[in-house]
Coordinates of N, CA and C in Angstrom, one line a residue:
X1 N 23.0 9.8 1.2 CA 21.8 9.0 1.8 C 20.4 9.9 2.2
X2 N 19.4 9.9 2.0 CA 18.3 11.1 2.1 C 17.5 10.5 3.2
X3 N 16.8 11.2 3.8 CA 15.8 10.7 4.8 C 14.5 10.8 3.8
X4 N 13.8 9.9 4.1 CA 12.0 9.5 3.3 C 11.1 9.0 4.4
X5 N 9.8 9.6 3.6 CA 8.8 9.0 4.4 C 7.7 8.3 3.3
X6 N 7.6 7.0 3.7 CA 6.9 6.2 3.1 C 5.5 6.0 3.7
X7 N 4.3 5.9 3.0 CA 3.0 5.4 3.5 C 2.5 4.3 2.5
X8 N 2.5 3.1 3.2 CA 2.4 2.2 2.3 C 0.4 1.2 2.7
X9 N 0.3 1.3 1.4 CA -1.5 0.8 2.0 C -1.2 -0.7 1.7
X10 N -1.2 -1.1 2.7 CA -1.6 -2.8 2.7 C -2.8 -3.1 3.0
X11 N -3.1 -4.6 2.6 CA -4.6 -5.6 2.2 C -4.9 -5.6 4.2
X12 N -5.8 -5.2 4.3 CA -6.4 -5.5 5.9 C -6.9 -6.6 6.1
X13 N -6.9 -7.6 5.5 CA -7.5 -9.0 5.9 C -6.2 -9.5 5.7
X14 N -5.3 -9.4 5.4 CA -4.0 -9.9 5.7 C -2.9 -9.5 6.6
X15 N -3.1 -7.9 6.9 CA -3.0 -7.6 8.0 C -3.5 -7.9 9.4
X16 N -4.9 -7.9 9.5 CA -5.1 -8.5 10.5 C -4.9 -10.0 11.0
X17 N -4.8 -10.9 9.7 CA -4.4 -12.5 10.2 C -2.8 -12.4 10.7
X18 N -2.0 -11.6 10.1 CA -0.7 -11.5 10.5 C 0.1 -10.6 10.2
X19 N 0.2 -9.6 11.1 CA 0.6 -8.7 10.7 C 2.1 -8.4 10.6
X20 N 2.8 -8.7 11.2 CA 4.4 -9.2 11.2 C 4.8 -9.9 9.7
X21 N 4.1 -10.7 9.0 CA 4.6 -11.1 8.0 C 4.5 -9.7 6.7
X22 N 3.0 -9.4 7.1 CA 2.7 -8.4 6.1 C 3.4 -6.9 6.0
X23 N 4.1 -7.1 7.2 CA 5.0 -5.7 7.1 C 6.6 -6.0 7.0
X24 N 6.4 -7.5 7.0 CA 7.9 -8.1 7.1 C 8.1 -7.5 5.4
X25 N 7.3 -7.9 4.4 CA 7.1 -7.8 3.0 C 7.8 -6.4 2.7
X26 N 6.8 -5.3 3.4 CA 7.4 -3.7 2.9 C 9.0 -4.0 3.6
X27 N 9.2 -4.2 5.1 CA 10.7 -3.8 5.3 C 11.7 -4.5 4.5
X28 N 11.4 -5.5 3.9 CA 12.2 -6.5 3.5 C 12.4 -5.6 2.2
X29 N 11.4 -5.2 1.4 CA 11.6 -4.4 0.2 C 12.6 -2.8 0.2
X30 N 12.5 -2.5 1.5 CA 12.8 -1.2 1.7 C 14.5 -1.8 1.9
X31 N 14.8 -2.7 2.7 CA 15.9 -3.1 2.9 C 16.7 -3.6 1.6
X32 N 16.2 -4.5 0.8 CA 16.8 -4.6 -0.5 C 17.6 -3.2 -1.4
X33 N 16.9 -2.2 -1.0 CA 17.2 -1.3 -2.2 C 18.4 -0.2 -1.2
X34 N 18.8 -1.0 -0.1 CA 19.8 0.0 1.0 C 19.1 0.8 2.1
X35 N 17.7 0.3 2.1 CA 17.1 1.9 3.1 C 17.3 1.2 4.8
X36 N 17.2 2.3 5.5 CA 17.5 1.9 6.9 C 16.5 2.4 7.3
X37 N 15.8 1.9 8.2 CA 14.5 1.9 8.7 C 15.1 2.6 10.5
X38 N 14.2 3.8 10.3 CA 14.4 4.5 11.5 C 13.0 4.5 12.4
X39 N 11.9 4.9 12.0 CA 11.2 4.7 12.7 C 9.7 4.6 11.6
X40 N 8.7 3.6 12.5 CA 8.1 2.7 11.0 C 6.5 2.2 12.4
X41 N 5.4 2.3 11.6 CA 4.2 1.5 12.5 C 3.0 1.5 11.7
X42 N 2.4 0.9 12.4 CA 0.3 1.0 11.8 C 0.1 2.1 12.0
X43 N -0.5 3.0 11.1 CA -0.8 4.1 11.1 C -2.2 4.3 11.4
X44 N -3.4 4.1 10.5 CA -4.1 3.3 10.6 C -5.6 2.4 9.4
X45 N -6.5 1.9 9.8 CA -7.2 1.2 9.2 C -8.3 1.8 8.5
X46 N -8.5 2.0 7.2 CA -9.9 2.9 6.6 C -10.5 2.4 5.4
X47 N -11.6 3.1 5.5 CA -12.5 2.5 4.5 C -11.7 3.3 3.2
X48 N -11.7 2.7 2.1 CA -11.0 3.5 0.6 C -11.8 4.1 -0.1
X49 N -11.6 5.1 -0.6 CA -12.5 5.9 -1.3 C -12.8 5.3 -2.8
X50 N -12.5 4.3 -2.8 CA -13.2 3.1 -4.2 C -12.3 1.9 -3.9
X51 N -12.9 1.3 -4.4 CA -12.2 -0.3 -4.0 C -11.0 -0.5 -4.8
X52 N -10.0 -1.0 -4.5 CA -9.4 -1.5 -5.1 C -9.2 -3.1 -5.2
X53 N -8.7 -3.3 -6.2 CA -9.0 -5.2 -6.2 C -9.9 -5.7 -5.5
X54 N -10.8 -5.1 -5.7 CA -12.0 -5.5 -4.6 C -12.5 -5.6 -3.0
X55 N -11.2 -4.6 -2.7 CA -10.9 -4.5 -1.2 C -11.4 -2.8 -1.3
X56 N -12.5 -3.1 0.0 CA -13.1 -1.8 0.6 C -12.2 -1.2 1.2
X57 N -11.8 -2.0 2.3 CA -10.9 -1.1 3.3 C -9.1 -1.5 3.1
X58 N -8.7 -0.7 3.7 CA -6.8 -1.1 3.8 C -6.0 -0.6 5.1
X59 N -5.3 -1.0 5.2 CA -4.5 -0.5 6.5 C -3.3 0.2 6.3
X60 N -2.9 1.4 6.2 CA -1.9 2.0 6.3 C -0.7 2.2 7.2
X61 N 0.1 1.8 6.7 CA 1.4 1.4 7.3 C 2.6 2.7 7.0
X62 N 3.1 3.6 7.9 CA 4.0 5.0 7.9 C 5.4 3.9 7.9
X63 N 6.5 4.5 7.2 CA 7.9 4.6 7.5 C 8.7 5.5 7.1
X64 N 9.5 5.7 8.2 CA 10.6 6.5 7.7 C 12.1 6.2 7.6
X65 N 12.7 6.4 6.6 CA 14.3 5.7 6.2 C 15.2 6.5 6.2
X66 N 16.1 6.3 5.7 CA 17.1 6.5 5.3 C 17.7 6.0 4.3
X67 N 17.4 6.1 2.8 CA 18.3 5.2 1.6 C 19.4 6.2 0.8
X68 N 20.1 5.7 0.0 CA 20.4 6.5 -0.8 C 19.7 7.3 -2.3
X69 N 20.5 8.0 -3.2 CA 19.4 8.9 -3.4 C 18.6 8.0 -4.6
X70 N 19.3 7.2 -5.6 CA 18.7 6.4 -6.7 C 17.6 5.4 -6.2
X71 N 17.4 5.2 -5.0 CA 16.9 3.9 -4.4 C 15.2 4.1 -4.4
X72 N 15.1 5.6 -4.2 CA 13.6 6.0 -4.2 C 12.7 5.3 -5.2
X73 N 12.7 5.6 -6.9 CA 12.9 4.9 -8.0 C 12.6 3.4 -8.0
X74 N 13.5 3.2 -7.1 CA 13.6 1.2 -7.2 C 12.3 0.8 -6.6
X75 N 12.4 1.5 -5.2 CA 11.2 1.7 -4.0 C 10.0 1.3 -4.5
X76 N 9.5 2.2 -5.4 CA 8.4 3.0 -6.0 C 7.6 1.6 -7.0

């Protein structure tokens, strides 16, 4: 198992409506590939440098986790 740091960009409109459900998608994906969350939390909401799927803002979610070496490619 290796320790990883992941920064995930979430849709701000979904995060504002239901933060727990939005974060659960990321956490479930990590756990599906054998990751064990060590520390996680909301980092910040910011204006994006360019629109992504017509969204101008994004919420960053930072997670530190341990996972098998092969899991990083699957998580991406």
